[in-house]
Amino acid sequence: MSEINIASLFSGAGGLDLGFELAGFNISWSNEFDKTIWETHKRNFPNCILDQRSIVEVQGNDIPEISGFIGGPPCQSWSEAGSRKGIDDHRGQLFYEYIRLLNEKKPLFFLAGNVSGILHKKHEDAFNNILKSFEDSGYNISFKLLNANDYNVPQDRLRVFIVGIRKEYKD
């Protein structure tokens, strides 16, 4: 079986990337803007291209041929411990950069993760708009709130995962 290449957006040090790598995927390209994380990411994924620009500067043709996107746009604007400004915070709006790149690249699937606070009643309209934007981009989507501890991660960490598969592959 050939490797399934995926791109990681908002990669951080690569925690989500590692899970996908352990599941047999190849992280061929990543994007992370925070320079304090670059060295760690490079050590964790020495064979991965690390694009260090802001996501707003990345174009779909900058990303090599891939089958999927993974990533978690910044969570501070959705977090109960953060600003809770949601879509009114520029970081909350970065979900739309993820969607823009989906529209440009059209991978077979994507997974986007974020904190449980995104499900708060205060953010209901914004979250529904994000889901609709994913769907309007040509994906059948579903989402679920999961606790990392239930998957052998040694922390009690609730995360919302949105998964999309191109509509032409619905069956």
Tab-separated table of C-alpha atoms in Angstrom:
chain	number	residue	atom	x	y	z
A	1	MET	CA	0.000	0.000	0.000
A	2	SER	CA	1.366	3.423	-0.885
A	3	GLU	CA	1.655	6.184	1.652
A	4	ILE	CA	-1.244	8.553	2.081
A	5	ASN	CA	0.221	12.051	2.116
A	6	ILE	CA	-1.502	14.683	4.175
A	7	ALA	CA	-0.935	18.341	4.975
A	8	SER	CA	-1.089	19.702	8.502
A	9	LEU	CA	-2.337	23.233	9.116
A	10	PHE	CA	-1.749	25.047	12.436
A	11	SER	CA	0.644	22.182	13.233
A	12	GLY	CA	2.147	23.320	16.509
A	13	ALA	CA	4.730	20.815	17.696
A	14	GLY	CA	2.871	18.086	15.815
A	15	GLY	CA	0.710	16.267	18.378
A	16	LEU	CA	-2.134	15.652	15.943
A	17	ASP	CA	0.408	14.918	13.224
A	18	LEU	CA	1.989	12.222	15.382
A	19	GLY	CA	-1.355	10.483	15.834
A	20	PHE	CA	-1.887	10.426	12.079
A	21	GLU	CA	1.679	9.252	11.490
A	22	LEU	CA	1.181	6.391	13.960
A	23	ALA	CA	-1.991	5.486	12.050
A	24	GLY	CA	0.057	5.098	8.852
A	25	PHE	CA	-0.290	8.505	7.193
A	26	ASN	CA	2.651	10.537	5.915
A	27	ILE	CA	2.779	14.171	6.984
A	28	SER	CA	4.413	15.581	3.863
A	29	TRP	CA	3.767	19.303	4.448
A	30	SER	CA	2.980	21.372	7.531
A	31	ASN	CA	2.273	24.990	8.280
A	32	GLU	CA	3.093	26.678	11.579
A	33	PHE	CA	3.534	30.414	12.065
A	34	ASP	CA	4.770	30.416	15.690
A	35	LYS	CA	8.573	30.584	15.504
A	36	THR	CA	8.943	29.285	19.081
A	37	ILE	CA	7.634	25.901	17.862
A	38	TRP	CA	9.596	25.491	14.612
A	39	GLU	CA	12.639	23.745	16.089
A	40	THR	CA	10.489	21.210	17.953
A	41	HIS	CA	8.372	20.505	14.890
A	42	LYS	CA	11.462	20.031	12.723
A	43	ARG	CA	12.912	17.551	15.232
A	44	ASN	CA	9.612	15.675	15.457
A	45	PHE	CA	9.137	15.559	11.661
A	46	PRO	CA	12.545	15.887	9.975
A	47	ASN	CA	11.246	14.709	6.575
A	48	CYS	CA	8.296	17.076	6.485
A	49	ILE	CA	8.302	20.417	4.670
A	50	LEU	CA	7.524	23.083	7.290
A	51	ASP	CA	6.007	26.234	5.814
A	52	GLN	CA	6.597	29.000	8.356
A	53	ARG	CA	4.409	31.694	6.848
A	54	SER	CA	1.117	32.952	8.179
A	55	ILE	CA	-1.704	30.770	6.883
A	56	VAL	CA	-3.190	33.843	5.166
A	57	GLU	CA	-0.134	33.930	2.861
A	58	VAL	CA	-0.352	30.250	1.865
A	59	GLN	CA	-1.987	29.380	-1.452
A	60	GLY	CA	-3.320	25.973	-2.430
A	61	ASN	CA	-0.621	25.547	-5.078
A	62	ASP	CA	2.040	25.976	-2.340
A	63	ILE	CA	0.935	22.640	-0.889
A	64	PRO	CA	2.195	19.472	-2.628
A	65	GLU	CA	-0.128	16.700	-3.804
A	66	ILE	CA	-1.969	15.378	-0.745
A	67	SER	CA	-5.043	13.306	0.063
A	68	GLY	CA	-6.111	15.120	3.222
A	69	PHE	CA	-5.806	18.073	5.563
A	70	ILE	CA	-5.555	17.914	9.328
A	71	GLY	CA	-5.228	20.716	11.818
A	72	GLY	CA	-6.697	22.777	14.556
A	73	PRO	CA	-7.103	26.491	14.018
A	74	PRO	CA	-6.112	28.518	17.105
A	75	CYS	CA	-8.348	27.786	20.063
A	76	GLN	CA	-7.821	30.848	22.277
A	77	SER	CA	-10.865	32.652	20.920
A	78	TRP	CA	-13.120	29.631	21.601
A	79	SER	CA	-11.608	28.459	24.901
A	80	GLU	CA	-13.398	28.907	28.209
A	81	ALA	CA	-10.011	29.930	29.628
A	82	GLY	CA	-9.245	32.265	26.718
A	83	SER	CA	-10.787	35.398	25.301
A	84	ARG	CA	-14.098	33.704	24.350
A	85	LYS	CA	-14.498	36.191	21.505
A	86	GLY	CA	-15.114	33.368	19.045
A	87	ILE	CA	-15.464	34.495	15.458
A	88	ASP	CA	-15.033	38.140	16.545
A	89	ASP	CA	-11.364	37.413	17.299
A	90	HIS	CA	-8.971	37.323	14.316
A	91	ARG	CA	-7.734	33.922	15.533
A	92	GLY	CA	-11.295	32.565	15.451
A	93	GLN	CA	-11.596	33.726	11.856
A	94	LEU	CA	-8.647	31.535	10.850
A	95	PHE	CA	-11.124	28.676	10.411
A	96	TYR	CA	-12.029	30.424	7.170
A	97	GLU	CA	-8.399	30.238	5.999
A	98	TYR	CA	-8.541	26.475	6.541
A	99	ILE	CA	-11.743	26.404	4.458
A	100	ARG	CA	-10.192	28.638	1.774
A	101	LEU	CA	-7.330	26.166	1.362
A	102	LEU	CA	-9.795	23.255	1.240
A	103	ASN	CA	-11.563	25.028	-1.618
A	104	GLU	CA	-8.278	25.614	-3.444
A	105	LYS	CA	-6.734	22.166	-2.911
A	106	LYS	CA	-9.841	19.943	-2.667
A	107	PRO	CA	-8.320	17.010	-0.743
A	108	LEU	CA	-10.340	13.812	-0.326
A	109	PHE	CA	-10.845	14.396	3.401
A	110	PHE	CA	-10.100	16.716	6.294
A	111	LEU	CA	-10.096	16.704	10.070
A	112	ALA	CA	-10.293	19.970	12.008
A	113	GLY	CA	-10.053	20.006	15.782
A	114	ASN	CA	-10.735	22.614	18.421
A	115	VAL	CA	-11.626	23.059	22.082
A	116	SER	CA	-15.014	22.165	23.539
A	117	GLY	CA	-15.772	25.869	24.073
A	118	ILE	CA	-16.577	26.175	20.374
A	119	LEU	CA	-19.818	24.308	21.178
A	120	HIS	CA	-20.864	26.924	23.767
A	121	LYS	CA	-24.274	28.487	23.122
A	122	LYS	CA	-22.546	31.857	22.677
A	123	HIS	CA	-20.735	30.491	19.588
A	124	GLU	CA	-23.627	28.490	18.140
A	125	ASP	CA	-24.200	30.713	15.089
A	126	ALA	CA	-20.478	30.955	14.315
A	127	PHE	CA	-19.981	27.190	14.678
A	128	ASN	CA	-22.975	26.457	12.450
A	129	ASN	CA	-21.591	28.888	9.855
A	130	ILE	CA	-18.237	27.100	9.951
A	131	LEU	CA	-19.953	23.734	9.472
A	132	LYS	CA	-22.004	25.135	6.578
A	133	SER	CA	-18.848	26.555	4.980
A	134	PHE	CA	-17.201	23.126	5.158
A	135	GLU	CA	-20.295	21.565	3.607
A	136	ASP	CA	-20.515	24.266	0.918
A	137	SER	CA	-16.896	23.441	0.057
A	138	GLY	CA	-18.023	20.030	-1.173
A	139	TYR	CA	-17.746	17.864	1.952
A	140	ASN	CA	-20.088	15.615	3.888
A	141	ILE	CA	-19.296	16.552	7.453
A	142	SER	CA	-19.800	15.264	10.950
A	143	PHE	CA	-18.474	16.409	14.281
A	144	LYS	CA	-18.065	14.903	17.706
A	145	LEU	CA	-16.831	15.951	21.139
A	146	LEU	CA	-14.163	13.502	22.352
A	147	ASN	CA	-11.998	13.205	25.454
A	148	ALA	CA	-8.345	12.479	24.688
A	149	ASN	CA	-8.144	10.411	27.883
A	150	ASP	CA	-10.498	7.846	26.308
A	151	TYR	CA	-7.823	7.235	23.634
A	152	ASN	CA	-4.834	6.580	25.916
A	153	VAL	CA	-3.646	10.194	25.994
A	154	PRO	CA	-2.591	10.905	29.594
A	155	GLN	CA	-4.726	14.008	30.054
A	156	ASP	CA	-8.375	14.872	30.480
A	157	ARG	CA	-8.776	17.006	27.356
A	158	LEU	CA	-12.071	17.585	25.556
A	159	ARG	CA	-11.832	18.372	21.861
A	160	VAL	CA	-14.329	18.804	19.061
A	161	PHE	CA	-13.362	17.062	15.831
A	162	ILE	CA	-14.975	17.964	12.532
A	163	VAL	CA	-14.427	15.390	9.797
A	164	GLY	CA	-15.254	15.890	6.157
A	165	ILE	CA	-15.151	13.577	3.156
A	166	ARG	CA	-15.626	14.869	-0.389
A	167	LYS	CA	-19.266	14.464	-1.345
A	168	GLU	CA	-18.462	12.369	-4.409
A	169	TYR	CA	-17.089	9.674	-2.057
A	170	LYS	CA	-20.139	9.534	0.212
A	171	ASP	CA	-20.644	5.766	0.053
